[in-house]
Amino acid sequence: MRGRVFAWLNLAYRFALHVAALPWRTLAGRRDAERFLGAVLPEGYAPLEPAERDAYPAFMGCINCGLCSLVCPALREAPASAWAEAWTFVVGPARSIDRAALAHAGAPRCVRCGECEAACPAGVPIARLAAMVERLATRPA
């Protein structure tokens, strides 16, 4: 019985400390955000912009059909690489966003002509994905 009472008192004490510290946490929020970015940016992760977060489920809709590769004018002129096909470009960053620099370096520069999006049966916004990958790959370290 004594152990339970001690546990409840300890829980109440910790909860009171948590509630009392809430106003200070909102004042220190900016410093917490800087600490968070300092921890995740070296690992290759960067926060998405709100519009990118909203569009992210559409990026995941790629079915790997390769139709975008057939119509992409930038791919017709680009040398073959690991990211040589547009569907690979779409699937790679959509599934592993920390590899944006790899995808950006290996893929031809998207001219945002919209032909790949028009050919995509899944409606993946490839030009928006290309812009997101470019932003993530070229962000300041």
XYZ file of C-alpha atoms in Angstrom:
141
model
C 0.000 0.000 0.000
C 2.789 2.390 0.890
C 4.410 1.777 -2.499
C 1.218 2.708 -4.336
C 0.827 5.912 -2.371
C 4.433 6.826 -3.147
C 3.886 6.066 -6.842
C 0.756 8.241 -6.997
C 2.473 11.096 -5.174
C 5.444 10.829 -7.504
C 3.119 10.877 -10.517
C 1.258 13.929 -9.154
C 4.544 15.723 -8.510
C 5.842 15.024 -12.036
C 2.533 16.125 -13.551
C 2.606 19.388 -11.559
C 6.149 20.060 -12.759
C 5.077 19.397 -16.334
C 2.079 21.757 -16.106
C 4.119 24.458 -14.374
C 6.786 24.308 -17.090
C 4.357 24.722 -20.011
C 4.588 28.545 -20.187
C 8.379 28.358 -20.227
C 8.359 25.774 -23.018
C 6.389 28.054 -25.326
C 8.928 30.806 -24.716
C 11.770 28.408 -25.480
C 10.039 26.939 -28.542
C 12.364 28.636 -31.009
C 15.417 27.252 -29.284
C 13.847 23.785 -29.324
C 13.245 24.070 -33.080
C 16.873 25.034 -33.619
C 18.008 22.073 -31.517
C 15.736 19.763 -33.491
C 17.072 21.014 -36.840
C 20.626 20.730 -35.535
C 19.959 17.065 -34.792
C 18.167 16.039 -37.995
C 19.851 18.105 -40.720
C 23.247 16.364 -40.395
C 21.414 13.054 -40.818
C 20.045 14.179 -44.181
C 16.493 14.917 -43.089
C 14.875 18.308 -43.529
C 11.392 19.468 -42.679
C 8.956 19.759 -45.539
C 7.159 22.959 -46.344
C 3.410 22.884 -45.564
C 2.496 22.622 -49.271
C 4.968 19.744 -49.690
C 3.472 17.915 -46.707
C 0.006 18.331 -48.223
C 1.167 16.957 -51.592
C 3.256 14.109 -50.166
C 0.474 11.476 -50.267
C 0.103 12.173 -54.000
C 3.853 11.621 -54.468
C 3.433 8.146 -52.993
C 0.882 7.190 -55.649
C 3.468 6.158 -58.250
C 2.739 2.672 -59.636
C 6.093 2.328 -61.469
C 4.514 2.082 -64.913
C 7.298 4.085 -66.601
C 5.001 6.127 -68.859
C 6.567 9.353 -67.602
C 9.962 8.110 -68.823
C 8.653 7.742 -72.356
C 7.465 11.340 -72.648
C 10.109 13.233 -70.637
C 12.177 15.517 -72.915
C 14.949 15.881 -70.310
C 15.429 12.115 -70.147
C 15.762 11.820 -73.905
C 18.921 13.950 -73.778
C 20.349 12.682 -70.489
C 22.947 9.928 -70.160
C 21.879 6.763 -68.374
C 22.373 6.676 -64.600
C 20.870 5.009 -61.566
C 18.107 7.616 -61.624
C 17.737 7.656 -65.403
C 14.034 6.982 -65.554
C 11.416 9.406 -64.344
C 9.477 6.766 -62.431
C 12.651 5.850 -60.524
C 13.070 9.532 -59.749
C 9.508 9.655 -58.442
C 9.613 6.441 -56.437
C 13.047 7.012 -54.880
C 12.517 10.328 -53.110
C 8.891 9.571 -52.341
C 9.927 6.484 -50.379
C 13.219 7.763 -48.918
C 13.213 11.520 -48.599
C 16.642 11.571 -46.968
C 18.149 10.643 -50.347
C 17.077 13.860 -52.073
C 20.687 14.857 -52.809
C 21.322 11.527 -54.551
C 18.152 11.819 -56.603
C 18.897 15.419 -57.536
C 22.493 14.698 -58.524
C 21.690 11.691 -60.697
C 18.509 12.850 -62.376
C 18.376 15.272 -65.267
C 17.128 18.711 -64.374
C 13.343 18.761 -64.592
C 12.205 21.412 -67.056
C 8.699 21.286 -65.541
C 7.066 20.951 -68.926
C 4.230 18.888 -67.472
C 4.398 16.085 -70.065
C 5.224 13.474 -67.425
C 2.308 14.568 -65.253
C -0.044 14.413 -68.223
C 1.082 10.854 -68.978
C 0.905 9.655 -65.370
C -2.130 7.394 -64.846
C -1.816 7.779 -61.057
C -1.806 11.594 -61.181
C 1.525 12.013 -59.405
C 2.542 15.707 -59.415
C 6.044 15.000 -60.705
C 6.989 18.654 -61.268
C 6.125 19.478 -57.647
C 8.115 16.463 -56.507
C 11.078 17.607 -58.609
C 10.877 21.073 -57.042
C 10.767 19.542 -53.553
C 13.743 17.276 -54.250
C 15.700 20.206 -55.679
C 14.931 22.337 -52.607
C 15.890 19.552 -50.198
C 19.071 18.721 -52.116
C 20.269 22.310 -52.340
C 19.287 23.452 -48.855
C 21.996 25.117 -46.817
C 23.692 22.658 -44.493
